[in-house]
């Protein structure tokens, strides 16, 4: 799948369109990835995430402060954050009642966090070490095109 993602990223479209295609590809090719989207660190504010391209239902959480929700906690920790059961996470921003679990993977450039890949799943406890390793590679790849 990494090869396919790389070829999407190398495509002729605008960056936003290519990132949308990456989200769509992941959602359509991995059964337990139901909503896939990018958040980027706001250029001027630095402590706020702004929603980028995504595939899935629209979300009200277009801006998220560092520390808020699963996305904001991952940004603060600068580390992958997996919640296998969102009903057990107090600091959680719900997008849809269908969502049971979530993984957020930071995107780094020159050692700094510049964004993250956020994936919601309608399945409980679906994320394995394999997902983490794979998505970290996806984020490394994406970072090269930002
Ligand atoms: N659930 C996230 C908010 C973003 S949506 O999943 C698209 C959170 O708690 O940060």
PDB file of N, CA and C in Angstrom, residues 10-56:
ATOM      1  N   UNK A  10       2.880  11.565  -5.691  1.00  0.00           N
ATOM      2  CA  UNK A  10       3.675  12.063  -6.820  1.00  0.00           C
ATOM      3  C   UNK A  10       2.810  12.619  -7.945  1.00  0.00           C
ATOM      4  N   UNK A  11       1.501  12.476  -7.805  1.00  0.00           N
ATOM      5  CA  UNK A  11       0.557  12.851  -8.871  1.00  0.00           C
ATOM      6  C   UNK A  11       0.615  14.325  -9.246  1.00  0.00           C
ATOM      7  N   UNK A  12      -0.073  14.662 -10.352  1.00  0.00           N
ATOM      8  CA  UNK A  12      -0.005  16.030 -10.884  1.00  0.00           C
ATOM      9  C   UNK A  12      -0.955  17.021 -10.199  1.00  0.00           C
ATOM     10  N   UNK A  13      -1.901  16.510  -9.384  1.00  0.00           N
ATOM     11  CA  UNK A  13      -2.908  17.410  -8.805  1.00  0.00           C
ATOM     12  C   UNK A  13      -2.300  18.332  -7.754  1.00  0.00           C
ATOM     13  N   UNK A  14      -3.123  19.281  -7.319  1.00  0.00           N
ATOM     14  CA  UNK A  14      -2.705  20.162  -6.226  1.00  0.00           C
ATOM     15  C   UNK A  14      -2.530  19.311  -4.959  1.00  0.00           C
ATOM     16  N   UNK A  15      -1.664  19.785  -4.055  1.00  0.00           N
ATOM     17  CA  UNK A  15      -1.366  19.037  -2.829  1.00  0.00           C
ATOM     18  C   UNK A  15      -2.640  18.622  -2.079  1.00  0.00           C
ATOM     19  N   UNK A  16      -3.567  19.543  -1.966  1.00  0.00           N
ATOM     20  CA  UNK A  16      -4.796  19.260  -1.227  1.00  0.00           C
ATOM     21  C   UNK A  16      -5.554  18.068  -1.809  1.00  0.00           C
ATOM     22  N   UNK A  17      -5.610  18.010  -3.129  1.00  0.00           N
ATOM     23  CA  UNK A  17      -6.294  16.922  -3.815  1.00  0.00           C
ATOM     24  C   UNK A  17      -5.551  15.594  -3.589  1.00  0.00           C
ATOM     25  N   UNK A  18      -4.221  15.655  -3.643  1.00  0.00           N
ATOM     26  CA  UNK A  18      -3.429  14.431  -3.418  1.00  0.00           C
ATOM     27  C   UNK A  18      -3.609  13.919  -1.988  1.00  0.00           C
ATOM     28  N   UNK A  19      -3.661  14.847  -1.032  1.00  0.00           N
ATOM     29  CA  UNK A  19      -3.847  14.430   0.366  1.00  0.00           C
ATOM     30  C   UNK A  19      -5.237  13.840   0.570  1.00  0.00           C
ATOM     31  N   UNK A  20      -6.226  14.414  -0.105  1.00  0.00           N
ATOM     32  CA  UNK A  20      -7.579  13.863  -0.042  1.00  0.00           C
ATOM     33  C   UNK A  20      -7.589  12.431  -0.591  1.00  0.00           C
ATOM     34  N   UNK A  21      -6.858  12.234  -1.690  1.00  0.00           N
ATOM     35  CA  UNK A  21      -6.802  10.899  -2.303  1.00  0.00           C
ATOM     36  C   UNK A  21      -6.129   9.880  -1.378  1.00  0.00           C
ATOM     37  N   UNK A  22      -5.134  10.343  -0.621  1.00  0.00           N
ATOM     38  CA  UNK A  22      -4.472   9.450   0.344  1.00  0.00           C
ATOM     39  C   UNK A  22      -5.496   9.023   1.406  1.00  0.00           C
ATOM     40  N   UNK A  23      -6.284   9.991   1.902  1.00  0.00           N
ATOM     41  CA  UNK A  23      -7.316   9.684   2.907  1.00  0.00           C
ATOM     42  C   UNK A  23      -8.316   8.662   2.345  1.00  0.00           C
ATOM     43  N   UNK A  24      -8.763   8.937   1.123  1.00  0.00           N
ATOM     44  CA  UNK A  24      -9.756   8.073   0.479  1.00  0.00           C
ATOM     45  C   UNK A  24      -9.185   6.668   0.290  1.00  0.00           C
ATOM     46  N   UNK A  25      -7.940   6.607  -0.161  1.00  0.00           N
ATOM     47  CA  UNK A  25      -7.290   5.324  -0.390  1.00  0.00           C
ATOM     48  C   UNK A  25      -7.231   4.510   0.914  1.00  0.00           C
ATOM     49  N   UNK A  26      -6.826   5.177   1.990  1.00  0.00           N
ATOM     50  CA  UNK A  26      -6.710   4.466   3.279  1.00  0.00           C
ATOM     51  C   UNK A  26      -8.085   3.990   3.749  1.00  0.00           C
ATOM     52  N   UNK A  27      -9.086   4.858   3.650  1.00  0.00           N
ATOM     53  CA  UNK A  27     -10.422   4.490   4.120  1.00  0.00           C
ATOM     54  C   UNK A  27     -11.013   3.348   3.290  1.00  0.00           C
ATOM     55  N   UNK A  28     -10.699   3.349   1.998  1.00  0.00           N
ATOM     56  CA  UNK A  28     -11.293   2.318   1.134  1.00  0.00           C
ATOM     57  C   UNK A  28     -10.523   0.997   1.143  1.00  0.00           C
ATOM     58  N   UNK A  29      -9.301   1.044   1.630  1.00  0.00           N
ATOM     59  CA  UNK A  29      -8.495  -0.171   1.580  1.00  0.00           C
ATOM     60  C   UNK A  29      -8.233  -0.845   2.923  1.00  0.00           C
ATOM     61  N   UNK A  30      -8.568  -0.153   3.998  1.00  0.00           N
ATOM     62  CA  UNK A  30      -8.425  -0.793   5.313  1.00  0.00           C
ATOM     63  C   UNK A  30      -9.805  -0.779   5.967  1.00  0.00           C
ATOM     64  N   UNK A  31     -10.289  -1.978   6.252  1.00  0.00           N
ATOM     65  CA  UNK A  31     -11.663  -2.145   6.718  1.00  0.00           C
ATOM     66  C   UNK A  31     -11.991  -1.331   7.973  1.00  0.00           C
ATOM     67  N   UNK A  32     -11.046  -1.263   8.882  1.00  0.00           N
ATOM     68  CA  UNK A  32     -11.348  -0.581  10.144  1.00  0.00           C
ATOM     69  C   UNK A  32     -10.961   0.909  10.142  1.00  0.00           C
ATOM     70  N   UNK A  33     -10.651   1.479   8.954  1.00  0.00           N
ATOM     71  CA  UNK A  33     -10.438   2.926   8.870  1.00  0.00           C
ATOM     72  C   UNK A  33     -11.707   3.551   8.273  1.00  0.00           C
ATOM     73  N   UNK A  34     -12.500   4.212   9.114  1.00  0.00           N
ATOM     74  CA  UNK A  34     -13.789   4.717   8.635  1.00  0.00           C
ATOM     75  C   UNK A  34     -13.793   6.214   8.319  1.00  0.00           C
ATOM     76  N   UNK A  35     -13.029   6.971   9.060  1.00  0.00           N
ATOM     77  CA  UNK A  35     -12.879   8.415   8.770  1.00  0.00           C
ATOM     78  C   UNK A  35     -11.383   8.686   8.803  1.00  0.00           C
ATOM     79  N   UNK A  36     -10.864   9.257   7.734  1.00  0.00           N
ATOM     80  CA  UNK A  36      -9.420   9.505   7.649  1.00  0.00           C
ATOM     81  C   UNK A  36      -9.196  10.966   7.277  1.00  0.00           C
ATOM     82  N   UNK A  37      -8.426  11.668   8.068  1.00  0.00           N
ATOM     83  CA  UNK A  37      -8.211  13.085   7.758  1.00  0.00           C
ATOM     84  C   UNK A  37      -6.892  13.615   8.290  1.00  0.00           C
ATOM     85  N   UNK A  38      -6.492  14.741   7.714  1.00  0.00           N
ATOM     86  CA  UNK A  38      -5.277  15.419   8.174  1.00  0.00           C
ATOM     87  C   UNK A  38      -5.656  16.656   8.975  1.00  0.00           C
ATOM     88  N   UNK A  39      -4.912  16.904  10.024  1.00  0.00           N
ATOM     89  CA  UNK A  39      -4.955  18.192  10.721  1.00  0.00           C
ATOM     90  C   UNK A  39      -3.558  18.787  10.602  1.00  0.00           C
ATOM     91  N   UNK A  40      -3.493  20.114  10.425  1.00  0.00           N
ATOM     92  CA  UNK A  40      -2.186  20.768  10.344  1.00  0.00           C
ATOM     93  C   UNK A  40      -2.047  21.817  11.436  1.00  0.00           C
ATOM     94  N   UNK A  41      -0.812  21.961  11.936  1.00  0.00           N
ATOM     95  CA  UNK A  41      -0.554  22.963  12.969  1.00  0.00           C
ATOM     96  C   UNK A  41      -0.686  24.338  12.322  1.00  0.00           C
ATOM     97  N   UNK A  42      -1.517  25.175  12.932  1.00  0.00           N
ATOM     98  CA  UNK A  42      -1.765  26.529  12.422  1.00  0.00           C
ATOM     99  C   UNK A  42      -0.448  27.305  12.362  1.00  0.00           C
ATOM    100  N   UNK A  43      -0.176  27.911  11.226  1.00  0.00           N
ATOM    101  CA  UNK A  43       1.123  28.580  11.014  1.00  0.00           C
ATOM    102  C   UNK A  43       1.421  29.674  12.030  1.00  0.00           C
ATOM    103  N   UNK A  44       0.441  30.554  12.262  1.00  0.00           N
ATOM    104  CA  UNK A  44       0.711  31.690  13.147  1.00  0.00           C
ATOM    105  C   UNK A  44       0.520  31.358  14.618  1.00  0.00           C
ATOM    106  N   UNK A  45      -0.411  30.426  14.889  1.00  0.00           N
ATOM    107  CA  UNK A  45      -0.763  30.191  16.297  1.00  0.00           C
ATOM    108  C   UNK A  45       0.102  29.136  16.968  1.00  0.00           C
ATOM    109  N   UNK A  46       0.490  28.117  16.238  1.00  0.00           N
ATOM    110  CA  UNK A  46       1.385  27.051  16.712  1.00  0.00           C
ATOM    111  C   UNK A  46       0.784  26.121  17.774  1.00  0.00           C
ATOM    112  N   UNK A  47      -0.292  26.556  18.436  1.00  0.00           N
ATOM    113  CA  UNK A  47      -0.874  25.669  19.444  1.00  0.00           C
ATOM    114  C   UNK A  47      -2.289  25.273  19.049  1.00  0.00           C
ATOM    115  N   UNK A  48      -2.538  25.346  17.754  1.00  0.00           N
ATOM    116  CA  UNK A  48      -3.873  25.011  17.267  1.00  0.00           C
ATOM    117  C   UNK A  48      -3.768  24.169  15.998  1.00  0.00           C
ATOM    118  N   UNK A  49      -4.644  23.175  15.902  1.00  0.00           N
ATOM    119  CA  UNK A  49      -4.690  22.326  14.709  1.00  0.00           C
ATOM    120  C   UNK A  49      -5.867  22.764  13.847  1.00  0.00           C
ATOM    121  N   UNK A  50      -5.664  22.729  12.537  1.00  0.00           N
ATOM    122  CA  UNK A  50      -6.735  23.086  11.612  1.00  0.00           C
ATOM    123  C   UNK A  50      -6.972  21.888  10.692  1.00  0.00           C
ATOM    124  N   UNK A  51      -8.231  21.581  10.482  1.00  0.00           N
ATOM    125  CA  UNK A  51      -8.580  20.437   9.633  1.00  0.00           C
ATOM    126  C   UNK A  51      -8.123  20.664   8.194  1.00  0.00           C
ATOM    127  N   UNK A  52      -7.504  19.653   7.625  1.00  0.00           N
ATOM    128  CA  UNK A  52      -7.093  19.673   6.227  1.00  0.00           C
ATOM    129  C   UNK A  52      -7.965  18.717   5.442  1.00  0.00           C
ATOM    130  N   UNK A  53      -7.453  18.155   4.354  1.00  0.00           N
ATOM    131  CA  UNK A  53      -8.242  17.208   3.572  1.00  0.00           C
ATOM    132  C   UNK A  53      -8.651  15.989   4.409  1.00  0.00           C
ATOM    133  N   UNK A  54      -9.861  15.511   4.168  1.00  0.00           N
ATOM    134  CA  UNK A  54     -10.335  14.330   4.898  1.00  0.00           C
ATOM    135  C   UNK A  54     -11.305  13.549   4.031  1.00  0.00           C
ATOM    136  N   UNK A  55     -11.501  12.292   4.376  1.00  0.00           N
ATOM    137  CA  UNK A  55     -12.481  11.448   3.687  1.00  0.00           C
ATOM    138  C   UNK A  55     -13.411  10.873   4.742  1.00  0.00           C
ATOM    139  N   UNK A  56     -14.697  11.124   4.590  1.00  0.00           N
ATOM    140  CA  UNK A  56     -15.681  10.660   5.559  1.00  0.00           C
ATOM    141  C   UNK A  56     -16.656  11.781   5.829  1.00  0.00           C
TER     142      UNK A  56
END
